[in-house]
Amino acid sequence: MKKPPREEPRDELTVTPPKTWAAGVPAVVHALEYSLEQTHPRQTAVDLLTMNQVGGIDCPGCAWADPAPGHRHRNEYCENGAKHINDEATTRRISAGFFREHSVSDLGRRSDMWLNQQGRLTEPMVKRPGRDHYEPISWIDAVGLLAEELKSLDTPDEAVFYTSGRVSNEAAFVLQLFARAFGTNNLPDCSNMCHESSGFALHETLGTGKGTVSLQDLHHADLIFLVGQNPGSNHPRQLSALEEAKRNGARIVAVNPLPEAGLLRFKNPQKPRGVIGGGTEIADRFLHIRPGGDLALFQALNRLLLEAEDARPGEVLDHDFVRDSTSGFEEFAEHVRETSWPDVLAATGLTRQEIEDVRDDVLGSERVVVCWAMGITQHKHGVPTIREIVNFLLLRGNLGRAGAGACPVRGHSNVQGDRTMGIWEQMPDSFLDALRDEFGFEPPRAHGLDSVDSIRAMSEGRIKVFLGVAGNFVRAAPDSAVTEEAMRRCRLTAHVSTKLNRSHTVCGRTALILPTLGRTERDHQAGGEQFVTVENSMSEVHTSRGRLKPASPLLLSEVAILCRIARRTLGDGPGHLPWEEFESDYGAIRDRVSRIVPGLHDFNRRVARPGGIRLPNPVNEGVFRTATGKALFTRNTWQPPHVPEGHLLLQTLRSHDQWNTVPYTQNDRYRGIHGSRRVVLVNPADLAALGLREKDRVDVVSVWHDDAERRAEGFEVVPYPTAPGSAAAYYPETQVLVPLDSVADISNQPTSKGILIRLERPVRPLPPAH
Amino acid sequence: MTSVEETVEVAVPVRVAYDQWTQFKSFPRFSATVRRVEQVRPAVTHWVIGRGPVCREFVTEIVEQVPDSHLVWRSLGRRPRHRGEVRFRQAGEGRTAVTVRMWMEPYGPAGLFSAVPGAAGRVLRRELANFRTYIEGFGEACGGWRGTIRGGQVRPAEAEPPRSRVPVWPVG
């Protein structure tokens, strides 16, 4: 184990050619290297060998589904998962002395990487008004301070309760129960910023908020689209499923502005062919699309399918399905036939031949799955794009059938489960009624605030208390300067966290750090050792049991912290909710969930079975719970963004050595970037046109209607095969460029893709590291 | 592909025979070769079959299913591939003729067995006899699913089947 760094890492950029394949032996080496920097070999072995196993620890790294029990590898994890879990299981510790040494102002100047590298938080800390240092506080005082602040509010709607996707089902259920018993639906979550567009689009068109496919569907698909996603870095275990699909004969079409290594070839380190062989080619066809051109692409494909049906009546579309199970086809068909080829080619940057070739792939495939991620959802037209993908699937009956369907690929490990548990500011009355009937109080019915509206309300002084459970809200949210100012306007900010991050340094007048158990750690309560449950991207709900000794005896579980806050805020005893029982036995929480959340009946017994509970998707049962009772074809429109000369469209993205807002190193080896994260990747032709050369130093400036200056300073230019006219740079460093008001239509999701930028020569000396 | 066809007549009405057959999870109760069946969805089942040390798993898709008439399935995945159909026909008052046809692609050691002339037919005949003993012994089905499947897509018999009652609100 290495000691935590005292100094910031130096920015020393070197650039090598991008890799053309992902994983392989280097993935194993890098995972072990990072793990052993953080902890000792025995702990690393315990983590890794129980990770994603039946009865073991669910990897918090992503929400990809596990293979069925009996079909899992002994090492059922990826490089990123191994890094992530050992980043949490680190033996580095932050004590009170650390906070005496470092003021909040000092910590506020530190980088995300440096803060994360300091280790685990070990005791509750408070920053009192007017002070610049955190100091220790007992749990009883910390919880009391927060409770008193909540009780002093003029209205419960002056508080927001933020959830990140690491939070377990049990903690999420308790949090939403507390918020609603307190009197507010202000429950923003990280979903607001990642797949909100997917949820809205799927709910409207298919009557379900979740993806429709399982791992088996991917294995048995004939054709798989990977649209706006980078599985090699963000959900590497998907590559195993894609490899299996390829071995079953599937073809894969990858659609992305960057030719990511994981889209091209995968060397499975668990298989001899991946260690000493050439691996598996992933994409049979790569469409180098312009950012945001996906809607135009699918509209063009849909037009081509209609024209193919005209040429071969009865052979292309699934007429029985369209007639019996959908509505709106005629209006959709009329609309999509008017799709203009010049507009499509301009928006996508593709040739007509490339799109027609994909059409031929589709016509030769009986079963099609479309996977997508934030390359779709974070655009202004994310919802219409996903609706158009649904149109595409509906035309040939690729929904509700084995080997076919819609697959939004989620990032946070329990982001889906948290929603299932009721973490949403707009929960339907049926859920709130069930809550009322079970617990005997009337939940508020007015919709609450999502993430963007919470920031707006904090900025305007309408929110006084912010409680964040897990995550790093300040860095995950858009418009960093605005968000930070909003947080500072709060009377109290409190974070339930395992490790230090920037949200602890950008805080309200009073700030609390409430340290919690990690997913890897044993959770002993009065009722005995507990486990928690999570739901993956494919609607499988299963257990997660920590195996390690907690980082500190003073840590409380998320459930315990929330139950204690609820007790102190709302009172305890007869007539009150059973917070004490919930804290001592999470099974009591699951019993309540089983009576409130449809589909989770008999929760405790069923989730204990190997593999847990597979929540059915109504679409696969032939049920479309939409306004018409059928799947909806929709008419979608788009406007190509106006990009003035000298400007580019930016997409923010993660590096390979990063988990959400946490960079582990300054490297991104698949893209050939080493030693720095302050880089902007630009197509060489665009660089030439802009008069820039490799490693030229620039400020990235975004352009928005409000004419406010949003500037990310001190970036180095790297020529890279991004789609012409586009650029890419790392999140969260470039969140400062995303205007708060720049949101996706309908879903209100911040648009971290398709940001209009220009590159300027620096006007100021280099900024601090963060 | 090798093919095999067998018919058995059972002394129960068509509806009873059909309902019992479509309770796939109960197959291990009468079958000598089926060890476990999981009904993943109405149209997707996961089978574990075997004799002695030989064991094989596969997933099937039900392509067509019409109550009291027939169902058609096919295997998913690489190998071994097979497809089949079972038809139910009234064979007199309170009697049903159950006809199974299967087409199999021989593969691996088990494939050698299915390639032996008459071997697959004998196994199928014995399994249908087991089914007859089972359903005639009970005289009624242990459940029933009255939905329809066409082109692999489910048309449920009721507007809101129990398995569709799950959270459907948007998930971000």
PDB file of C-alpha atoms in Angstrom, chain A residues 8 10 38 61 134 183 203 209 268 295 348 397 421 503 581 659 666 694 710 722:
ATOM      1  CA  GLU A   8      -0.847  17.380  -6.514  1.00  0.00           C
ATOM      2  CA  ARG A  10       2.131  17.283 -12.092  1.00  0.00           C
ATOM      3  CA  GLN A  38      -4.611   1.109  -2.131  1.00  0.00           C
ATOM      4  CA  GLY A  61     -18.714   0.176 -10.383  1.00  0.00           C
ATOM      5  CA  TYR A 134     -13.848  20.860   9.799  1.00  0.00           C
ATOM      6  CA  GLY A 183     -43.281  16.667   3.929  1.00  0.00           C
ATOM      7  CA  HIS A 203     -42.325   5.263 -20.387  1.00  0.00           C
ATOM      8  CA  GLY A 209     -39.345   3.028 -17.515  1.00  0.00           C
ATOM      9  CA  ASN A 268     -11.155 -11.302 -22.928  1.00  0.00           C
ATOM     10  CA  LEU A 295     -31.910  10.937 -34.299  1.00  0.00           C
ATOM     11  CA  THR A 348     -24.756  12.658 -39.122  1.00  0.00           C
ATOM     12  CA  GLY A 397     -41.404  -6.242 -34.080  1.00  0.00           C
ATOM     13  CA  MET A 421     -37.728   2.365  -4.270  1.00  0.00           C
ATOM     14  CA  SER A 503     -18.830  18.523  -2.377  1.00  0.00           C
ATOM     15  CA  GLU A 581     -36.659  -1.357  13.892  1.00  0.00           C
ATOM     16  CA  TRP A 659     -15.163   6.266 -12.036  1.00  0.00           C
ATOM     17  CA  GLN A 666      -4.264  11.183 -15.041  1.00  0.00           C
ATOM     18  CA  GLU A 694      -0.780  19.487 -30.827  1.00  0.00           C
ATOM     19  CA  ARG A 710     -18.162  29.805 -19.080  1.00  0.00           C
ATOM     20  CA  THR A 722     -13.253  12.743 -33.236  1.00  0.00           C
TER      21      THR A 722
END
